[in-house]
Structures are given as structure tokens and as C-alpha cells.
Tab-separated table of C-alpha atoms and ligand atoms in Angstrom:
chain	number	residue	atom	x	y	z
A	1	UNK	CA	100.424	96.790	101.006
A	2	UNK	CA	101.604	99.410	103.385
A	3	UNK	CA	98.908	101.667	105.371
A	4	UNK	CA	98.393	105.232	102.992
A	5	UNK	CA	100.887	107.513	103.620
A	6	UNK	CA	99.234	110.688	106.041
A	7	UNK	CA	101.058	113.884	108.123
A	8	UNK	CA	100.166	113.923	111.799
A	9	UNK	CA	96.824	115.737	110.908
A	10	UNK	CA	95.810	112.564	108.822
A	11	UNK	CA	96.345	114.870	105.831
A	12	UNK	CA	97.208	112.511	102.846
A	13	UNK	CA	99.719	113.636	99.545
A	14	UNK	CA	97.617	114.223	96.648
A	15	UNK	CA	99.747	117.260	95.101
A	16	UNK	CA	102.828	117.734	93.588
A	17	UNK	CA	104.169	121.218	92.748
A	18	UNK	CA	107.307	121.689	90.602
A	19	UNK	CA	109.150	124.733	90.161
A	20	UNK	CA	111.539	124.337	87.319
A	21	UNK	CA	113.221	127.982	87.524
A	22	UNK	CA	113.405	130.894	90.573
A	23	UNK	CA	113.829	133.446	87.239
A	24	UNK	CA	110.877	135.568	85.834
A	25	UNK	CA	110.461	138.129	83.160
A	26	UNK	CA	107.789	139.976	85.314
A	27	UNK	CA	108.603	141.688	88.610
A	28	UNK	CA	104.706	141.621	90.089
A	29	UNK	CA	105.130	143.774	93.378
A	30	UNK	CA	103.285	141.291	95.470
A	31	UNK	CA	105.890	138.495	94.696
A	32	UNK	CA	109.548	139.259	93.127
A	33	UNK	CA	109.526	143.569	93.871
A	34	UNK	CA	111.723	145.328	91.612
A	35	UNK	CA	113.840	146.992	94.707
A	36	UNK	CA	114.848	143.481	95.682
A	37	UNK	CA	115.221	141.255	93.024
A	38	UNK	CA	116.552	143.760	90.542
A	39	UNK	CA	119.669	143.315	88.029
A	40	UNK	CA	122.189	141.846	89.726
A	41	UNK	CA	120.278	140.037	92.237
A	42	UNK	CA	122.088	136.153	92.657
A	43	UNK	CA	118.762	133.576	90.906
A	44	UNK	CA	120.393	130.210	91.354
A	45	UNK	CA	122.480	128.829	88.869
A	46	UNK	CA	122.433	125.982	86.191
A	47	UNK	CA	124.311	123.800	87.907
A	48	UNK	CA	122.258	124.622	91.598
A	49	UNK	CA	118.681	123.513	90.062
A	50	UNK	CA	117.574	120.103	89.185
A	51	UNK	CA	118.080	119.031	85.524
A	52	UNK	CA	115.081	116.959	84.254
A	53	UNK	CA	115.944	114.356	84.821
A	54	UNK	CA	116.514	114.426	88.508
A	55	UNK	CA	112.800	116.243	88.543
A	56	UNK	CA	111.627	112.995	87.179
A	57	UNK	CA	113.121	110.646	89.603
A	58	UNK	CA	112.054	112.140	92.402
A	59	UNK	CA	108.619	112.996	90.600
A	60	UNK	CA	108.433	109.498	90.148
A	61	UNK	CA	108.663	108.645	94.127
A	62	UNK	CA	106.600	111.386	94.740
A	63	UNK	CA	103.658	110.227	92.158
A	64	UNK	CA	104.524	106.652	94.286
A	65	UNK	CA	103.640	108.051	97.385
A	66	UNK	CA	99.764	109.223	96.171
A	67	UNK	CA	100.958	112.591	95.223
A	68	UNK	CA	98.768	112.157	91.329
A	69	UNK	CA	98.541	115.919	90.660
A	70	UNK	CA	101.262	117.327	89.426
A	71	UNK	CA	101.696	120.676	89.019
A	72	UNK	CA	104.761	122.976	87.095
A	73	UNK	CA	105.377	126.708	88.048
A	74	UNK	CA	108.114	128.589	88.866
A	75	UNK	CA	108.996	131.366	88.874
A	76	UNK	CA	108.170	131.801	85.356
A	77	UNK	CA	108.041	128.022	84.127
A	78	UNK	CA	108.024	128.981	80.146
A	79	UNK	CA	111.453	130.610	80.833
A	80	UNK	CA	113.164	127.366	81.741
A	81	UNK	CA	114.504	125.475	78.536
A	82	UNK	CA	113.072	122.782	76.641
A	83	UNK	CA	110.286	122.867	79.151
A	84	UNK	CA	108.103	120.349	76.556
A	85	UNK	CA	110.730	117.657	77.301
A	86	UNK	CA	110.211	117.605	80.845
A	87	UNK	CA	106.454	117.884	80.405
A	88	UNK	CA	106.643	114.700	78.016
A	89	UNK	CA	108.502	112.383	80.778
A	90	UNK	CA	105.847	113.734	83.554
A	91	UNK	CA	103.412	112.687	81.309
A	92	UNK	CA	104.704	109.106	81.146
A	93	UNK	CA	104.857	108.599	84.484
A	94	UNK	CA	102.593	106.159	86.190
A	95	UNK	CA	99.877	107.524	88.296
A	96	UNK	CA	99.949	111.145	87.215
A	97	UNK	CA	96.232	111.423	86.979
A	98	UNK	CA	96.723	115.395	86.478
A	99	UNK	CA	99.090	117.539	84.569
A	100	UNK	CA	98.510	121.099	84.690
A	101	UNK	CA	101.024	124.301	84.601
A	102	UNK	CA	100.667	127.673	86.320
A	103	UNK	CA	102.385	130.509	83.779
A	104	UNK	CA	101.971	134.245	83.275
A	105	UNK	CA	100.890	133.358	79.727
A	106	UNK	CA	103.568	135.735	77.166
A	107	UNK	CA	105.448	133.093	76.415
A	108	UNK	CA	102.439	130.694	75.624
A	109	UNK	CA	102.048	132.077	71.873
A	110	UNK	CA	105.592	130.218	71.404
A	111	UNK	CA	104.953	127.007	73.119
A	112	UNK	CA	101.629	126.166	73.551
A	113	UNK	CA	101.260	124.130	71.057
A	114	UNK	CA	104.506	121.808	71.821
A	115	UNK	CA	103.148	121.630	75.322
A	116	UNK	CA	99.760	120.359	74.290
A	117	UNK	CA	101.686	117.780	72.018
A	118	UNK	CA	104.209	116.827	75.263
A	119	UNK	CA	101.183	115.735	76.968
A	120	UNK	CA	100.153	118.270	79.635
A	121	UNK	CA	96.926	118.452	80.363
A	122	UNK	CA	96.024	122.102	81.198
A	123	UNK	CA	97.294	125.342	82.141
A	124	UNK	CA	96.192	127.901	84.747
A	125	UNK	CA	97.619	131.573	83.567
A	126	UNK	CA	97.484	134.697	85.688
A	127	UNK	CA	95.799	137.929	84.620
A	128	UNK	CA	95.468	140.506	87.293
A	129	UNK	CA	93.401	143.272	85.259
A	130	UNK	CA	92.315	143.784	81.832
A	131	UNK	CA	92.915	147.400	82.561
A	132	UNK	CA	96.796	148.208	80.739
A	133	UNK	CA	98.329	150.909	83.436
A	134	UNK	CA	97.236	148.593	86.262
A	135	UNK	CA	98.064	145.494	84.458
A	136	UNK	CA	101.622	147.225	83.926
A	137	UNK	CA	101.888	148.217	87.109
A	138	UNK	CA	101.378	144.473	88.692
A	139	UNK	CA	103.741	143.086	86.575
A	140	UNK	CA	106.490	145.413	87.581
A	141	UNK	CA	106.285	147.331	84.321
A	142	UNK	CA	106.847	144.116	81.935
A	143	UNK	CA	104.050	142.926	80.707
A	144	UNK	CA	100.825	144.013	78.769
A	145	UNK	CA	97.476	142.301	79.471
A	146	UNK	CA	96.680	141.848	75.597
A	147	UNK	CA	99.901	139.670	76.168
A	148	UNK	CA	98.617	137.384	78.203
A	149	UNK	CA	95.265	137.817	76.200
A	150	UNK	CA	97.090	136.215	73.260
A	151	UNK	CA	98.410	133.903	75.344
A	152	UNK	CA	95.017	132.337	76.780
A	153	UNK	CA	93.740	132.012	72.579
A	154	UNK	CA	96.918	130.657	72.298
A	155	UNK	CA	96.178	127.691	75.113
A	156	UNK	CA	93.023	127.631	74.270
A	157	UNK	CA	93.732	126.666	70.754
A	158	UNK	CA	96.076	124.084	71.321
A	159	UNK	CA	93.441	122.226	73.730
A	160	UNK	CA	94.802	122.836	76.927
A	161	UNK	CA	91.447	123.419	78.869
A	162	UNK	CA	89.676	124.076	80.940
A	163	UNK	CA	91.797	126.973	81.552
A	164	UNK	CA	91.731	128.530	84.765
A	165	UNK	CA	92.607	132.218	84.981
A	166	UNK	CA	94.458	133.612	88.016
A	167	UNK	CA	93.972	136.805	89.318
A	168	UNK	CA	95.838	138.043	92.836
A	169	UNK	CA	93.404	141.025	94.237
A	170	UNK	CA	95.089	143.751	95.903
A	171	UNK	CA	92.386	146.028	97.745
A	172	UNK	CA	93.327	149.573	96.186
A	173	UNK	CA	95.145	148.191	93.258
A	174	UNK	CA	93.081	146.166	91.340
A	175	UNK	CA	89.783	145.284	93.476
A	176	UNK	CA	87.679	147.612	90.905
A	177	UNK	CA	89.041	145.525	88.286
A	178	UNK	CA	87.660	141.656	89.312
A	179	UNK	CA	83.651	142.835	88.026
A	180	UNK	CA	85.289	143.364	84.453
A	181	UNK	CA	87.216	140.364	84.352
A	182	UNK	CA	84.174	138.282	85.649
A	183	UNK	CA	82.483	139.938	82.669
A	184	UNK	CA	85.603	139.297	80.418
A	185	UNK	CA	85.731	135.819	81.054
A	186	UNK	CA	82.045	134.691	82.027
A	187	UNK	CA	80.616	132.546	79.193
A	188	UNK	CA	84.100	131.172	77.593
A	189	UNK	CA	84.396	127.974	79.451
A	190	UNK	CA	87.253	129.888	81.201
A	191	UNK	CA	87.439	129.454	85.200
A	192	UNK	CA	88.381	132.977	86.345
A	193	UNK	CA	89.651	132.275	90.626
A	194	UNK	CA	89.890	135.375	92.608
A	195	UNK	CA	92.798	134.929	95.356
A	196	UNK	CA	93.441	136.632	98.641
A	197	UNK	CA	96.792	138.910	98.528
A	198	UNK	CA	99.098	136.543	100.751
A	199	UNK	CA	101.895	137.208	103.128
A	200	UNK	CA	104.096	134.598	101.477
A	201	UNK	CA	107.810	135.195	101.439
A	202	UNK	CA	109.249	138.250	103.377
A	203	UNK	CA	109.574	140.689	100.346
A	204	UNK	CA	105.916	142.016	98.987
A	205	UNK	CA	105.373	144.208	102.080
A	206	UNK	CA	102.359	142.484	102.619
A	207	UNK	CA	99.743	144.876	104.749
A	208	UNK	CA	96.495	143.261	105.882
A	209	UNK	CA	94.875	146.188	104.940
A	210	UNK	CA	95.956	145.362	100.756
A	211	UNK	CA	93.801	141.949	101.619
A	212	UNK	CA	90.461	142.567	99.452
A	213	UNK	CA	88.716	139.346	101.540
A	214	UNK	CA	86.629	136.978	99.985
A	215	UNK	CA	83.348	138.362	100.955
A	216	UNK	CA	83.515	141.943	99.437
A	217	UNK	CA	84.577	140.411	96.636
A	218	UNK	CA	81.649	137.929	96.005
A	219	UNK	CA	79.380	140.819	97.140
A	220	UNK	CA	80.985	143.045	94.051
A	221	UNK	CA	80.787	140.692	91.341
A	222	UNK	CA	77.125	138.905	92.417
A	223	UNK	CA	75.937	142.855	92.830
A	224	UNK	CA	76.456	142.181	89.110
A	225	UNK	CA	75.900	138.622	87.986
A	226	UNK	CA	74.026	136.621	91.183
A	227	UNK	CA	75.500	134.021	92.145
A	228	UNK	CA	75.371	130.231	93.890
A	229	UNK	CA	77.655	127.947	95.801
A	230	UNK	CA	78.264	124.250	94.385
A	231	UNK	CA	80.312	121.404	95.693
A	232	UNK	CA	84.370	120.990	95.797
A	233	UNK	CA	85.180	118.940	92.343
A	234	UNK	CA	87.614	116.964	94.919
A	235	UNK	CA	88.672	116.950	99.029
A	236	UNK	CA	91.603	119.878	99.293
A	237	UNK	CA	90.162	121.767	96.354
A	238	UNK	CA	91.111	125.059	97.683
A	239	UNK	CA	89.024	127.391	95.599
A	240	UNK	CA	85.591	127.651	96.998
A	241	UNK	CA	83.367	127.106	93.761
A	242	UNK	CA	80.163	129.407	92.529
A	243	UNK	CA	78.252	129.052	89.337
A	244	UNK	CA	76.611	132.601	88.058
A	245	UNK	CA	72.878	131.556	88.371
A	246	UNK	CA	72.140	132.494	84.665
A	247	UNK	CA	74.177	129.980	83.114
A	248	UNK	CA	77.773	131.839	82.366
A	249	UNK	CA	79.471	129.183	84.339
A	250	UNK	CA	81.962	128.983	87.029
A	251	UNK	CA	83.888	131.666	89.040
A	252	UNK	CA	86.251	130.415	92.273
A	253	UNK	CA	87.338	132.441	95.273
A	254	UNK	CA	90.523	131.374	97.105
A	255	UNK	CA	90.462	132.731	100.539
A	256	UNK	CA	93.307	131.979	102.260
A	257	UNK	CA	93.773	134.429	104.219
A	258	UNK	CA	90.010	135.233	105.205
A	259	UNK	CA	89.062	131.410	105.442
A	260	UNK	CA	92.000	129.271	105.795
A	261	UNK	CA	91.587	125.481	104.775
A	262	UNK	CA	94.783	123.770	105.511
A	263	UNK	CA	92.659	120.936	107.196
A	264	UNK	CA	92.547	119.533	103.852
A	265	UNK	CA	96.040	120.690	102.485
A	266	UNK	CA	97.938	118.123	100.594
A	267	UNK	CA	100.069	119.300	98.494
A	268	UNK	CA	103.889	119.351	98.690
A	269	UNK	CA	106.332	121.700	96.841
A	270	UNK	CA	109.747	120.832	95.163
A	271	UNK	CA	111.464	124.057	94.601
A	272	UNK	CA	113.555	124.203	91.560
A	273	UNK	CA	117.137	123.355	94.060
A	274	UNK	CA	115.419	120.279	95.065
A	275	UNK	CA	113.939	120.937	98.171
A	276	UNK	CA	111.056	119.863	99.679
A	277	UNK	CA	108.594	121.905	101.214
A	278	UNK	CA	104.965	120.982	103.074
A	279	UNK	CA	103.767	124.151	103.403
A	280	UNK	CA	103.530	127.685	101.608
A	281	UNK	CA	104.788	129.653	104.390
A	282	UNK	CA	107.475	127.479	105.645
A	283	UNK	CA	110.782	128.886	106.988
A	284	UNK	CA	112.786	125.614	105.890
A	285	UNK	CA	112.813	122.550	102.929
A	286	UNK	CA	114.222	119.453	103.170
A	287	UNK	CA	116.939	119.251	101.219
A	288	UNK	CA	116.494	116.034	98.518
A	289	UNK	CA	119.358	117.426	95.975
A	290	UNK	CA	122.470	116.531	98.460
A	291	UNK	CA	121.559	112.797	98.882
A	292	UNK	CA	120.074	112.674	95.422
A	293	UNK	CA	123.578	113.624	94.045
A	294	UNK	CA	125.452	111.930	96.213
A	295	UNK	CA	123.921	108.531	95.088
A	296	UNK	CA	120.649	107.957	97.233
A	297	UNK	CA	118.763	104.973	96.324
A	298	UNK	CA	114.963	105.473	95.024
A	299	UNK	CA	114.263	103.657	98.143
A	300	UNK	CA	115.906	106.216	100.722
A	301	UNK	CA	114.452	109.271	99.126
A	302	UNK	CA	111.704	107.300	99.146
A	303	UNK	CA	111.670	106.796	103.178
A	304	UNK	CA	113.484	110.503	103.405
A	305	UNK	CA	110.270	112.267	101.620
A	306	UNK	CA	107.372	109.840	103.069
A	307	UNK	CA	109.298	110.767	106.868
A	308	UNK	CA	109.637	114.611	106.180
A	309	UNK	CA	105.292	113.672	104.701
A	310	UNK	CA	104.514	112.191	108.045
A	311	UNK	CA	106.352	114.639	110.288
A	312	UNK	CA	104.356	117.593	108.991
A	313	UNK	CA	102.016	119.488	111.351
A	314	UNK	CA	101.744	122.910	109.330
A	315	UNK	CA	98.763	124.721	109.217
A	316	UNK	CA	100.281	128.298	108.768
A	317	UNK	CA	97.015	130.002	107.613
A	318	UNK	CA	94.526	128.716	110.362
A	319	UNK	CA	97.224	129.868	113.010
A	320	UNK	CA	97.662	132.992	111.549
A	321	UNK	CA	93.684	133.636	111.546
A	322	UNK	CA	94.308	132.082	115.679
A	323	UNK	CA	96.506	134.680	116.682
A	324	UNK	CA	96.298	135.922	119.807
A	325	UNK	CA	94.183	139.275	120.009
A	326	UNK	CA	97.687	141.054	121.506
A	327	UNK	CA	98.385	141.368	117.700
A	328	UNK	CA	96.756	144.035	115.585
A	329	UNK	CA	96.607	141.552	113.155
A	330	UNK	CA	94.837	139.459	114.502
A	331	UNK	CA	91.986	141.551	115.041
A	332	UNK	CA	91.478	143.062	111.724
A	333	UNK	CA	91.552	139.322	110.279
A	334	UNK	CA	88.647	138.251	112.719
A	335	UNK	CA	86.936	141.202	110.893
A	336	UNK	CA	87.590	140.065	107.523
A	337	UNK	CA	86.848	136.494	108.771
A	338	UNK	CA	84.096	136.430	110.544
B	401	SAM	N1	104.891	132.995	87.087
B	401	SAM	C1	103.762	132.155	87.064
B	401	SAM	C2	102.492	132.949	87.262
B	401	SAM	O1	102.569	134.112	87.663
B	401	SAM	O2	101.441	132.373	87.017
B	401	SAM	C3	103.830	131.009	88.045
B	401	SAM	C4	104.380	131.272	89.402
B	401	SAM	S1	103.431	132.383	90.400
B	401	SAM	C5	104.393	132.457	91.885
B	401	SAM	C6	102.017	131.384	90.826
B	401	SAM	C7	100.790	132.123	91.306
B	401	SAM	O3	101.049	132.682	92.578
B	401	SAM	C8	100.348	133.264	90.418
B	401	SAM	O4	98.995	133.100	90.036
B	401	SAM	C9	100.527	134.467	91.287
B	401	SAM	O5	99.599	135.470	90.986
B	401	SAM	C10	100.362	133.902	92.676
B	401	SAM	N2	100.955	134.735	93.720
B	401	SAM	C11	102.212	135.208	93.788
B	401	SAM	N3	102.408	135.961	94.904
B	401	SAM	C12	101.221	135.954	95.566
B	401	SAM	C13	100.757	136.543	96.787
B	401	SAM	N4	101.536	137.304	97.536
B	401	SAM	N5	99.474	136.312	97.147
B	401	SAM	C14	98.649	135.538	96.386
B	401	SAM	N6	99.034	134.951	95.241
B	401	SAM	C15	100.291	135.166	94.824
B	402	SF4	FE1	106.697	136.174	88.105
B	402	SF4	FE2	104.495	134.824	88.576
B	402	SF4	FE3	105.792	136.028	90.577
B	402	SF4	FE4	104.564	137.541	88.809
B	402	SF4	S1	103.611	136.066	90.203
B	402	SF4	S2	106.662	137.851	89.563
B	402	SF4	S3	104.792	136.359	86.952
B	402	SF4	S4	106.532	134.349	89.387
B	403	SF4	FE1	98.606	124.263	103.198
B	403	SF4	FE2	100.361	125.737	104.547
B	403	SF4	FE3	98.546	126.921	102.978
B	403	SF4	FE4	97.796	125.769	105.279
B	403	SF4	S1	99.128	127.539	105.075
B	403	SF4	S2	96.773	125.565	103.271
B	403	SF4	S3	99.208	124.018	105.344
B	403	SF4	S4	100.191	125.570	102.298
């Protein structure tokens, strides 16, 4: 038996994240702006992204390697077609212990149901306000929260809980919103997780001062509903968990910019070209579709992925929070962080 597979920070691969398309029929400002990726703007083609079945194979060696939890997302995974047959041969694979999809919910009136049957397990949507004009204005004009609203009875009736509920808090956007969608959502079983506006990509114009951190927002909802810490469900879990102390269950905070945890990151991201990436904020993947397509054995992509695995030294969000006190940055996120 060989020795667990680690990175050079003796991180280990737990978790897998998929995304099956780069298209989306939202334009949320803080991910795919209008401005930029606006009619006409080159997504990749059929023939660029991975069909299923190449997903699968190197899903499969992936899965082989310890990475159990698998994750699909996109994009907007719900747009890609036939999704349920891809879901299905996940499903079958060996070792999946987890099967869980991240969506924006509208399409999950249509296809919850055949999901459920495919086999995945659950489904995390997003919902950043119950409020309509700011719920418009996140999505880039397309959407409509009682959308995604339908969507969530729609998941929910077709078994594919717990559900966790998404919600990206921009300070001055939608910060006044997360006390009504604690309220919205406490009681149902539902997992509402409050996440730190990120500087991922290069597009969203991300400002530290749009970063609602952590802290305020605990101190908003518990000045409504107190609150108290429990235990991680797992190592890496990278929501930080409360319960609300009167028994309306669980709420989760994801602070990644305010309290970075890559110490315990393990999760790797295919993108939907086929390339590998070990880290949210990195420049570069390593390319898996060339040698896939150009007849690499299961065991080279196998020695390929678990080299690129041990290679990795990223720890983007504890660096950033380092940064030398030169940048402005950096001394506004010692505020928020501290
Ligand atoms: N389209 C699906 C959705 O919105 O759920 C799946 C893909 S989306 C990229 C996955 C998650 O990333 C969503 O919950 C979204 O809110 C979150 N996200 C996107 N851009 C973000 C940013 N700049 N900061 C924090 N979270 C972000
Ligand atoms: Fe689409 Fe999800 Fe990005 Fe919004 S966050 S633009 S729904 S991929
Ligand atoms: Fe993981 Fe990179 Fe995020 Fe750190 S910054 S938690 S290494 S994805």
C-alpha cells in the first residue's frame, strides 16, 4: 500500500470539484459582470469541455487518490445537458462517499427530481436576498428570488437534503438582508452559510471595503437570535458552524477573507476544459485534457494529478491576510481580522 497521498503542507485530497459548463443564465456582479461577459463574449465550446465521460475517468482517479467528496458546479451546472446522466455514473463510482451540487436553483423545478433519482446526494443553492430589487440586482437582472424559492421546495421535495443555502454578502448591497434570511430559513432544517465577498478571478472589481467580515455579521444576526459555536462536522470543513441557542438549528459563516483556513484545504478543482487546479485563486491549471485525448493511460494521469497534488504549496488566503503593511490592503484586513 503506498504512503497517503499529501501536498508539501501535509494537506491530504479529500475534495473533488467539477465544473461541467463556464455558461450561466445569471450575470451576479461579483462573479460573471454583465460589462465583461456580455453577448458575444467567447464561453468555451462543445468540443473544448470534457464530455462525461472523460469527467468520469478522471473522476474515477481522482476518487482513487482519497478525493471522496465530490462536488458539481459550474458556472451554472443545471445548464449543461443531460446533467442526471453524469450524476448517475458519479454515483457509481467507488469511494464517492459524498455527492452534492452547488446551483442557483431556477432550473431545479425541472430537474430535481431526475437528480434525486440519478443518485446525488444533496444540493447547496445560492440565494443572496429575499428582498426582489436586490435579489435582481445580484443576479445581473435575471433572476427572481421566489425563483430560487421554488427551487429549494423543489429540492427539498425530491429528498435532496440537508440543503445548504448560499448567500455571498456584499457590505452595502445586501448586508441588511442576512437577519431576514436567518429568519427565512431558521427552523426548516435548511443550513443558511454566510460567505465573505472574495477577490477571485480579475473581473468583480473586488474592493475590500464591499467585504462585510465575519464578525459584524455574527454580531447582526445573534443581536437577533443568540447564538453558539459547535465543532467542524469534518477536518477542512470551511464554514465555521453556530447553532441559534433556542433550538432553530444551524447557521455557518465562511470567512475567507477575514479568517483564512487553507491549513486544512483539500480540495482540488477540475474546470469544465479539464484542468486541474489546487487552489481558488490560482493563476494556472494543469492541463489533464491534452494527454487525456491524446491516449494517456489511467496510470499516467494517475502519477500526472497525484505529482501536480504533491507539488502544491498554495495558501492564497493566509498570504493575502500576511501582506506586508506597505499595502493598504493589508491594513484594513488586519482590521477586519483581528
Ligand atoms: N452557479 C452556481 C451558483 O451560483 O450556485 C454554481 C457556481 S457559483 C460560482 C458557486 C458559488 O460561488 C456560489 O454560491 C456563488 O455565490 C459563489 N461566489 C461566486 N463569486 C464569489 C465571490 N466573488 N465571492 C464569494 N463567493 C462567490
Ligand atoms: Fe452564475 Fe453562480 Fe456566478 Fe452567479 S455565482 S454568475 S449564478 S456562476
Ligand atoms: Fe484553499 Fe486556496 Fe482557498 Fe487557501 S486560498 S483555502 S489554499 S482554495
Amino acid at each position: 500500500m503506498s504512503a497517503p497521498l499529501q501536498d508539501t503542507l501535509a494537506r491530504p485530497l479529500r475534495d473533488l470539484r467539477i465544473s461541467v459548463t463556464d455558461r450561466c443564465n445569471f450575470r451576479c456582479p461579483y462573479c460573471m459582470p454583465e460589462e465583461i461577459f456580455g453577448e458575444g463574449f467567447p464561453f468555451q465550446r462543445r468540443g473544448e469541455i470534457l464530455s462525461f465521460e472523460e469527467i468520469v475517468r478522471l473522476a474515477r482517479i481522482l476518487v482513487g487518490l482519497g478525493a471522496g467528496k465530490l462536488r458539481i458546479t459550474g458556472g451554472e451546472p443545471l445548464l449543461r445537458a443531460q446533467l442526471p446522466r453524469l450524476v448517475a455514473k458519479l454515483a457509481a463510482l467507488p469511494g464517492v462517499q459524498d455527492l452534492a451540487l452547488t446551483t442557483n436553483g431556477v432550473l431545479l423545478p425541472r430537474f430535481a427530481g431526475a437528480l434525486a433519482e440519478a443518485g446525488l446526494h444533496r444540493v447547496t443553492i445560492s440565494l443572496d436576498s429575499l428582498d426582489a430589487a436586490t435579489f435582481r440586482r445580484m443576479s445581473g437582472g435575471r433572476g427572481e428570488a421566489g425563483a430560487v424559492l421554488d427551487g429549494i421546495a423543489a429540492a427539498e421535495s425530491a429528498g435532496l437534503s440537508p440543503i445548504k443555502i448560499n448567500c455571498v454578502v456584499q457590505r452595502g448591497v445586501n448586508d441588511d438582508q442576512v437577519v431576514a434570511l436567518a429568519r427565512r430559513f431558521r427552523g426548516t432544517g435548511h443550513v443558511l452559510r454566510l460567505i465573505e465577498f472574495m477577490d477571485v478571478g480579475t473581473t468583480n472589481a473586488w474592493n475590500l471595503a464591499e467585504v462585510a467580515p465575519a464578525r459584524e455579521i455574527l454580531q447582526r444576526i445573534e443581536a437577533e437570535f443568540p447564538l453558539e459555536p459547535v465543532a467542524p462536522n469534518y477536518p477542512g470543513e470551511v464554514a465555521r458552524r453556530y447553532l441559534y441557542r433556542d433550538g432553530g438549528g444551524e447557521i455557518g459563516i465562511i470567512a475567507s477573507v477575514s479568517q483564512p483556513f487553507c491549513g486544512d484545504c483539500s480540495r482540488a478543482r477540475l474546470s469544465a476544459d479539464g484542468r486541474l487546479f489546487t487552489c481558488l485563486f490560482a493563476a494556472e491549471g494543469r492541463d489533464l485534457k491534452t494527454p487525456l485525448r491524446a491516449g494517456a493511460s489511467d496510470s499516467e494521469l494517475r502519477e500526472q494529478i497525484a505529482g501536480t497534488w504533491r507539488r502544491r504549496r498554495d495558501r492564497y488566503s493566509e498570504e493575502r491576510a500576511a501582506r506586508s503593511p506597505a499595502s493598504p490592503r493589508k491594513v484594513e484586513m488586519f482590521q477586519i481580522g483581528g
